[in-house]
């Protein structure tokens, strides 16, 4: 019998967190209004500290408001329960303490029967570690995760929550950024899109932007041409980037059109950038999960430096849409997906079925609670996808060639 559930959001933001919280609250209120709900503040940080908000009757009655906002009303953080050194350094656990036990003791003290985690693969696999720890200590805990990542790179989930909105919002961002192409002659614009290992978001953002181009009327006689507003290159981590060959191709575009715009995944060419940085004697900064801090490494600037000379660019602009896109409120497509996922998440929780809710690509895209041990990050974007190949051909970039596997 479920008496109390807890919700937490963790990792980076995505345009689904607020709405997913709202959807869970609405579903519980609909089918099990007697269940008490709390939300730990700032993800696992709040769990370790016993810092939570209570979902009151007022919140239940107004939960629909959460669908209108981006971000997370209860806050996020990047906390890995198995990274003891980092947790001690941040003052979240005492030296010598077992973070999993600290978190488990808190859940026991708070009387939580079900934990809903809304996050990426790190968030949900951490939840699985916690559930396993509790099971070995005879404390049953049902953990039901929701897949949040704008990269859309969780295995084996077809579509992660928030990614569709992020692509749409990245396109909106690009509309204004690309308008800068005439702010100087021979302008090089690099639109850097989030995507550490997966190029899906960059590709989808470029596709959304080009759909917008299709809806516009042009007046080339006064300089308002689609060619100048178009995307001239899309670079993703999964494809080879021949800097020399692309430099020659893009210089021709620069000479003919007067400007060049590149949509760049922040993880494109990452291995090369890291190698060059470390070879120069610099330390590559990493987060508690061991991921390279891409905002510190600045891939956009690296590519800008590589291309500026080759294109004889007179002005260079690097703009990042990540924070603009990831903090948006969910669009209609994501809201529909969130509704389906949160309804099933509550139903699974009430019958004691743990897992991560998603459309299972390895089971005919069936919506189900996928076992935690099947959840992995780093799903590659399929660069042979028809719509992506067609887009690259239409920009003159040609058929993409797969990069060597890591």
Coordinates of C-alpha atoms in Angstrom, one line a residue:
X1 CA 0.0 0.0 0.0
X2 CA 1.5 3.3 -1.1
X3 CA 1.1 6.0 1.5
X4 CA 3.8 8.5 0.6
X5 CA 5.8 9.3 -2.6
X6 CA 8.7 11.6 -3.2
X7 CA 9.7 13.4 -6.4
X8 CA 13.0 14.8 -7.4
X9 CA 14.5 16.4 -10.5
X10 CA 18.2 16.2 -11.2
X11 CA 20.9 16.9 -13.7
X12 CA 20.7 19.7 -16.2
X13 CA 17.4 21.4 -17.1
X14 CA 15.1 20.2 -19.9
X15 CA 11.8 21.6 -21.0
X16 CA 9.8 19.0 -19.2
X17 CA 10.7 19.1 -15.5
X18 CA 8.1 21.5 -14.3
X19 CA 5.4 19.8 -16.4
X20 CA 6.4 16.3 -15.3
X21 CA 6.1 17.3 -11.7
X22 CA 2.7 18.8 -12.5
X23 CA 1.6 15.6 -14.4
X24 CA 2.6 13.3 -11.5
X25 CA 0.7 15.4 -9.0
X26 CA -2.4 15.6 -11.2
X27 CA -2.4 11.8 -11.8
X28 CA -2.0 11.0 -8.1
X29 CA -4.7 13.4 -7.2
X30 CA -7.0 11.7 -9.8
X31 CA -6.4 8.1 -9.0
X32 CA -5.0 8.1 -5.4
X33 CA -5.7 11.4 -3.7
X34 CA -5.0 9.9 -0.3
X35 CA -1.3 9.5 -1.1
X36 CA 1.0 12.0 0.5
X37 CA 3.5 13.7 -1.9
X38 CA 6.8 15.5 -1.1
X39 CA 9.4 16.9 -3.4
X40 CA 13.1 17.0 -2.5
X41 CA 14.7 20.3 -3.3
X42 CA 17.7 20.3 -5.7
X43 CA 17.6 16.6 -6.4
X44 CA 19.8 14.2 -4.5
X45 CA 21.2 17.1 -2.6
X46 CA 17.9 17.7 -0.9
X47 CA 17.5 14.0 -0.3
X48 CA 20.8 13.9 1.5
X49 CA 19.9 17.0 3.5
X50 CA 16.3 16.1 4.2
X51 CA 15.2 19.3 2.5
X52 CA 11.8 18.9 0.9
X53 CA 8.6 20.7 0.0
X54 CA 5.2 19.3 0.8
X55 CA 2.6 19.1 -1.9
X56 CA -0.3 20.8 -0.2
X57 CA -4.0 20.9 -1.3
X58 CA -3.3 24.3 -2.8
X59 CA -0.6 22.8 -5.0
X60 CA -2.8 19.9 -6.0
X61 CA -5.6 22.2 -7.1
X62 CA -3.2 24.4 -9.1
X63 CA -0.8 21.7 -10.4
X64 CA -1.8 22.6 -14.0
X65 CA 0.2 25.9 -13.7
X66 CA 3.4 23.8 -13.7
X67 CA 2.8 22.9 -17.4
X68 CA 3.2 26.6 -18.3
X69 CA 6.7 27.0 -17.0
X70 CA 10.2 25.8 -17.8
X71 CA 12.9 25.0 -15.3
X72 CA 12.1 23.0 -12.2
X73 CA 10.2 24.6 -9.3
X74 CA 11.9 22.3 -6.8
X75 CA 15.4 22.8 -8.2
X76 CA 18.1 20.6 -9.6
X77 CA 21.7 19.8 -8.9
X78 CA 24.4 17.4 -10.2
X79 CA 25.0 15.0 -7.3
X80 CA 26.3 11.5 -7.7
X81 CA 25.7 9.4 -4.6
X82 CA 28.7 7.1 -5.4
X83 CA 31.1 10.0 -5.7
X84 CA 32.0 10.2 -2.0
X85 CA 34.9 12.6 -2.4
X86 CA 32.8 15.2 -4.2
X87 CA 30.0 14.8 -1.6
X88 CA 32.3 15.3 1.3
X89 CA 33.9 18.3 -0.4
X90 CA 30.5 19.9 -0.9
X91 CA 29.5 19.2 2.7
X92 CA 26.6 16.9 1.8
X93 CA 27.9 14.0 3.8
X94 CA 30.4 13.5 6.6
X95 CA 33.9 12.0 6.0
X96 CA 33.6 8.2 6.3
X97 CA 29.8 8.1 5.7
X98 CA 28.2 6.0 3.0
X99 CA 26.1 8.4 0.9
X100 CA 23.8 5.6 -0.2
X101 CA 23.1 4.8 3.5
X102 CA 22.6 8.5 4.3
X103 CA 20.0 8.8 1.5
X104 CA 18.4 5.5 2.4
X105 CA 18.1 6.5 6.1
X106 CA 16.5 9.7 5.0
X107 CA 13.9 7.9 2.9
X108 CA 13.1 5.6 5.8
X109 CA 12.9 8.5 8.2
X110 CA 10.6 10.4 5.8
X111 CA 8.4 7.2 5.3
X112 CA 8.7 7.3 1.5
X113 CA 7.3 4.2 -0.3
X114 CA 7.8 5.5 -3.9
X115 CA 10.6 7.7 -5.3
X116 CA 10.0 9.4 -8.7
X117 CA 13.2 10.5 -10.3
X118 CA 13.1 12.9 -13.3
X119 CA 16.4 13.0 -15.0
X120 CA 18.9 11.5 -17.5
X121 CA 20.7 8.2 -17.3
X122 CA 22.9 9.3 -14.4
X123 CA 19.9 10.3 -12.3
X124 CA 18.0 7.1 -13.0
X125 CA 20.9 4.7 -12.6
X126 CA 21.8 6.4 -9.3
X127 CA 18.1 5.8 -8.2
X128 CA 18.6 2.1 -9.1
X129 CA 21.7 1.9 -6.9
X130 CA 19.7 3.5 -4.1
X131 CA 16.8 1.0 -4.6
X132 CA 19.2 -1.9 -4.6
X133 CA 20.8 -0.7 -1.4
X134 CA 17.5 -0.4 0.3
X135 CA 16.4 -3.9 -0.9
X136 CA 19.4 -5.4 0.7
X137 CA 18.4 -3.8 4.0
X138 CA 14.8 -5.1 3.9
X139 CA 13.3 -1.7 3.0
X140 CA 11.1 -2.0 -0.1
X141 CA 11.2 1.1 -2.3
X142 CA 9.6 1.4 -5.6
X143 CA 11.6 3.7 -7.9
X144 CA 9.9 5.0 -11.1
X145 CA 12.0 7.3 -13.3
X146 CA 11.1 9.6 -16.1
X147 CA 13.7 10.2 -18.9
X148 CA 14.7 13.8 -19.2
X149 CA 17.4 14.9 -21.6
X150 CA 17.4 17.4 -24.4
X151 CA 20.1 15.2 -26.1
X152 CA 17.6 12.4 -26.6
X153 CA 20.4 9.9 -26.0
X154 CA 19.0 7.4 -23.4
X155 CA 19.2 3.8 -24.4
X156 CA 16.7 2.2 -25.2
X157 CA 14.2 5.0 -25.1
X158 CA 12.9 6.4 -28.4
X159 CA 12.1 9.9 -27.4
X160 CA 13.2 11.6 -24.1
X161 CA 11.0 14.2 -22.5
X162 CA 12.0 17.8 -23.3
X163 CA 14.0 17.1 -26.5
X164 CA 11.3 18.1 -28.9
X165 CA 10.8 21.5 -27.2
X166 CA 14.6 22.1 -27.0
X167 CA 14.9 21.6 -30.8
X168 CA 12.1 24.0 -31.4
X169 CA 13.5 26.6 -29.0
X170 CA 16.9 26.3 -30.5
X171 CA 15.4 27.2 -33.9
X172 CA 13.7 30.2 -32.4
X173 CA 17.1 31.3 -30.9
X174 CA 18.7 30.8 -34.4
X175 CA 16.2 33.1 -36.1
X176 CA 17.7 36.1 -34.3
X177 CA 21.3 34.9 -34.3
X178 CA 21.4 34.2 -38.0
X179 CA 19.9 37.6 -38.6
X180 CA 23.3 38.9 -37.5
X181 CA 24.9 37.7 -40.8
X182 CA 24.9 41.2 -42.3
X183 CA 26.2 42.9 -39.2
X184 CA 29.6 42.8 -40.9
X185 CA 31.0 41.6 -44.2
X186 CA 32.2 38.0 -44.6
X187 CA 30.5 36.9 -41.4
X188 CA 31.0 33.5 -39.8
X189 CA 28.3 32.5 -37.4
X190 CA 28.6 29.3 -35.3
X191 CA 25.4 28.3 -33.5
X192 CA 26.6 25.9 -30.7
X193 CA 23.9 23.5 -29.6
X194 CA 24.0 21.2 -26.6
X195 CA 24.9 17.5 -27.2
X196 CA 27.9 16.0 -25.5
X197 CA 28.0 12.7 -27.2
X198 CA 24.8 12.8 -29.3
X199 CA 24.1 15.0 -32.3
X200 CA 20.3 14.5 -32.3
X201 CA 19.5 17.9 -30.9
X202 CA 21.8 19.8 -33.3
X203 CA 20.4 17.9 -36.2
X204 CA 16.8 18.4 -35.0
X205 CA 17.4 22.1 -34.3
X206 CA 18.8 22.7 -37.8
X207 CA 15.8 20.8 -39.3
X208 CA 13.3 22.9 -37.3
X209 CA 15.1 26.1 -38.3
X210 CA 15.0 25.1 -42.0
X211 CA 11.2 24.4 -41.7
X212 CA 10.9 28.0 -40.5
X213 CA 12.9 29.1 -43.6
X214 CA 10.4 27.3 -45.7
X215 CA 7.5 29.4 -44.3
X216 CA 9.2 32.7 -45.2
X217 CA 9.0 34.9 -48.3
X218 CA 12.3 36.3 -49.6
X219 CA 13.4 39.4 -51.4
X220 CA 16.9 38.8 -52.8
X221 CA 16.7 42.1 -54.8
X222 CA 17.3 44.0 -51.6
X223 CA 19.6 41.4 -50.0
X224 CA 17.0 39.3 -48.2
X225 CA 17.9 35.9 -49.5
X226 CA 17.3 32.4 -48.2
X227 CA 20.8 31.4 -49.2
X228 CA 22.2 34.0 -46.7
X229 CA 19.8 32.9 -43.9
X230 CA 20.3 29.1 -44.5
X231 CA 22.4 26.6 -42.6
X232 CA 25.6 25.9 -44.5
X233 CA 27.0 23.1 -42.3
X234 CA 25.8 20.8 -39.5
X235 CA 28.5 19.1 -37.4
X236 CA 27.7 16.3 -34.9
X237 CA 29.9 13.9 -32.8
X238 CA 28.9 10.9 -34.8
X239 CA 30.2 12.1 -38.1
X240 CA 33.7 12.8 -39.5
X241 CA 34.5 16.5 -39.8
X242 CA 37.2 17.1 -42.4
X243 CA 38.3 20.6 -41.5
X244 CA 40.4 21.1 -44.6
X245 CA 37.7 19.9 -47.1
X246 CA 34.9 21.8 -45.3
X247 CA 37.1 24.9 -45.2
X248 CA 37.3 24.8 -49.0
X249 CA 33.6 24.2 -49.4
X250 CA 32.5 26.9 -47.0
X251 CA 35.0 29.4 -48.5
X252 CA 33.2 29.1 -51.8
X253 CA 29.9 29.8 -50.0
X254 CA 31.4 32.7 -48.2
X255 CA 32.7 34.1 -51.5
X256 CA 29.3 33.7 -53.2
X257 CA 26.8 34.4 -50.5
X258 CA 28.8 36.7 -48.2
X259 CA 28.4 34.8 -45.0
X260 CA 28.5 31.2 -43.5
X261 CA 26.4 29.7 -40.7
X262 CA 27.3 26.5 -38.9
X263 CA 25.1 24.5 -36.5
X264 CA 27.6 22.8 -34.2
X265 CA 27.0 20.1 -31.6
X266 CA 29.1 21.0 -28.5
X267 CA 30.5 17.4 -28.5
X268 CA 31.6 17.4 -32.2
X269 CA 35.3 16.9 -32.4
X270 CA 35.5 16.7 -28.6
X271 CA 38.3 14.1 -28.5
X272 CA 40.5 16.2 -30.7
X273 CA 39.9 19.3 -28.6
X274 CA 40.6 17.5 -25.4
X275 CA 43.8 16.0 -26.8
X276 CA 45.0 19.4 -28.0
X277 CA 44.2 21.0 -24.7
X278 CA 46.0 18.3 -22.6
X279 CA 48.9 18.3 -25.0
X280 CA 49.4 22.0 -24.4
X281 CA 49.7 21.3 -20.6
X282 CA 46.3 22.6 -19.7
X283 CA 43.9 20.6 -17.4
X284 CA 40.5 19.7 -18.8
X285 CA 37.9 20.5 -16.2
X286 CA 35.3 17.8 -15.4
X287 CA 32.1 17.5 -13.4
X288 CA 31.3 15.0 -10.5
X289 CA 30.2 12.4 -13.1
X290 CA 33.6 12.7 -14.9
X291 CA 32.1 14.6 -17.9
X292 CA 34.2 17.3 -19.5
X293 CA 32.9 20.8 -18.6
X294 CA 32.1 21.8 -22.2
X295 CA 31.3 25.4 -21.2
X296 CA 34.9 25.7 -20.0
X297 CA 36.4 24.0 -23.0
X298 CA 34.4 26.1 -25.4
X299 CA 34.2 23.9 -28.6
X300 CA 32.5 26.8 -30.5
X301 CA 35.5 29.0 -30.2
X302 CA 37.8 26.1 -31.2
X303 CA 35.9 25.6 -34.5
X304 CA 35.7 29.3 -35.0
X305 CA 39.4 29.6 -34.8
X306 CA 39.9 26.6 -37.2
X307 CA 37.5 28.1 -39.9
X308 CA 38.0 31.8 -39.6
X309 CA 41.3 31.9 -41.4
X310 CA 40.3 29.3 -44.0
X311 CA 37.2 31.4 -44.9
X312 CA 38.8 34.8 -44.7
X313 CA 36.1 35.7 -42.3
X314 CA 36.2 39.4 -41.3
X315 CA 33.8 38.9 -38.3
X316 CA 33.1 35.8 -36.2
X317 CA 30.2 35.2 -33.9
X318 CA 29.8 32.1 -31.6
X319 CA 26.4 31.8 -29.9
X320 CA 25.1 29.1 -27.6
X321 CA 21.4 28.2 -27.5
X322 CA 21.6 25.6 -24.8
X323 CA 20.5 27.5 -21.7
X324 CA 17.8 29.3 -23.8
X325 CA 16.4 26.0 -25.1
X326 CA 16.7 23.8 -22.0
X327 CA 14.8 26.2 -19.7
X328 CA 11.8 26.6 -21.9
X329 CA 8.3 25.5 -21.1
X330 CA 7.3 22.3 -22.8
X331 CA 5.6 22.6 -26.2
X332 CA 2.4 20.8 -27.2
X333 CA 4.3 17.7 -28.5
X334 CA 6.2 17.3 -25.3
X335 CA 3.1 18.0 -23.2
X336 CA 1.3 15.1 -24.9
X337 CA 4.4 12.9 -24.3
X338 CA 4.7 14.0 -20.6
X339 CA 1.0 13.2 -20.0
X340 CA 1.4 9.6 -21.3
X341 CA 4.6 9.1 -19.4
X342 CA 3.4 10.5 -16.0
X343 CA 0.1 8.6 -16.2
X344 CA 2.0 5.3 -16.6
X345 CA 4.6 6.3 -14.0
X346 CA 1.9 6.7 -11.3
X347 CA 0.1 3.5 -12.4
X348 CA 3.4 1.6 -12.1
X349 CA 4.2 3.1 -8.8
X350 CA 0.9 2.1 -7.3
X351 CA 1.3 -1.5 -8.3
X352 CA 5.0 -1.5 -7.1
X353 CA 6.6 -1.8 -10.5
X354 CA 10.0 -0.1 -10.7
X355 CA 11.7 1.1 -13.9
X356 CA 12.2 4.1 -16.2
X357 CA 9.1 5.0 -18.3
X358 CA 9.7 5.2 -22.0
X359 CA 8.9 3.9 -25.5
X360 CA 11.2 0.9 -25.7
X361 CA 13.0 0.8 -29.0
X362 CA 14.0 -2.8 -28.4
X363 CA 10.3 -3.8 -28.0
X364 CA 8.5 -2.1 -30.9
X365 CA 8.4 1.3 -29.1
X366 CA 6.0 -0.1 -26.5
X367 CA 5.5 2.4 -23.6
X368 CA 6.5 0.6 -20.4
X369 CA 8.6 0.7 -17.3
X370 CA 12.0 -0.3 -18.6
X371 CA 14.3 -2.1 -16.2
X372 CA 17.0 0.1 -14.7
X373 CA 19.8 -2.3 -15.8
X374 CA 18.8 -1.6 -19.4
X375 CA 19.1 2.1 -19.1
X376 CA 22.3 3.6 -20.5
X377 CA 23.4 7.0 -21.7
X378 CA 25.3 8.0 -24.8
X379 CA 22.9 6.7 -27.5
X380 CA 24.3 7.8 -30.8
X381 CA 22.3 9.8 -33.3
X382 CA 21.8 7.7 -36.5
X383 CA 23.4 9.9 -39.2
X384 CA 21.9 7.6 -41.9
X385 CA 18.4 8.8 -40.9
X386 CA 16.7 9.9 -44.1
X387 CA 15.7 13.4 -43.0
X388 CA 19.2 14.1 -41.8
X389 CA 20.9 12.9 -45.0
X390 CA 18.4 14.8 -47.1
X391 CA 19.1 18.0 -45.1
X392 CA 22.9 17.7 -45.5
X393 CA 22.6 17.1 -49.2
X394 CA 20.4 20.1 -49.7
X395 CA 22.9 22.3 -47.8
X396 CA 25.7 21.0 -50.1
X397 CA 27.5 19.2 -47.3
X398 CA 27.0 15.8 -48.9
X399 CA 26.4 12.4 -47.3
X400 CA 27.8 12.1 -43.8
X401 CA 30.6 9.7 -43.0
X402 CA 30.5 8.0 -39.6
X403 CA 33.2 8.8 -37.2
X404 CA 35.3 6.0 -35.6
X405 CA 33.6 4.4 -32.6
X406 CA 35.1 5.3 -29.2

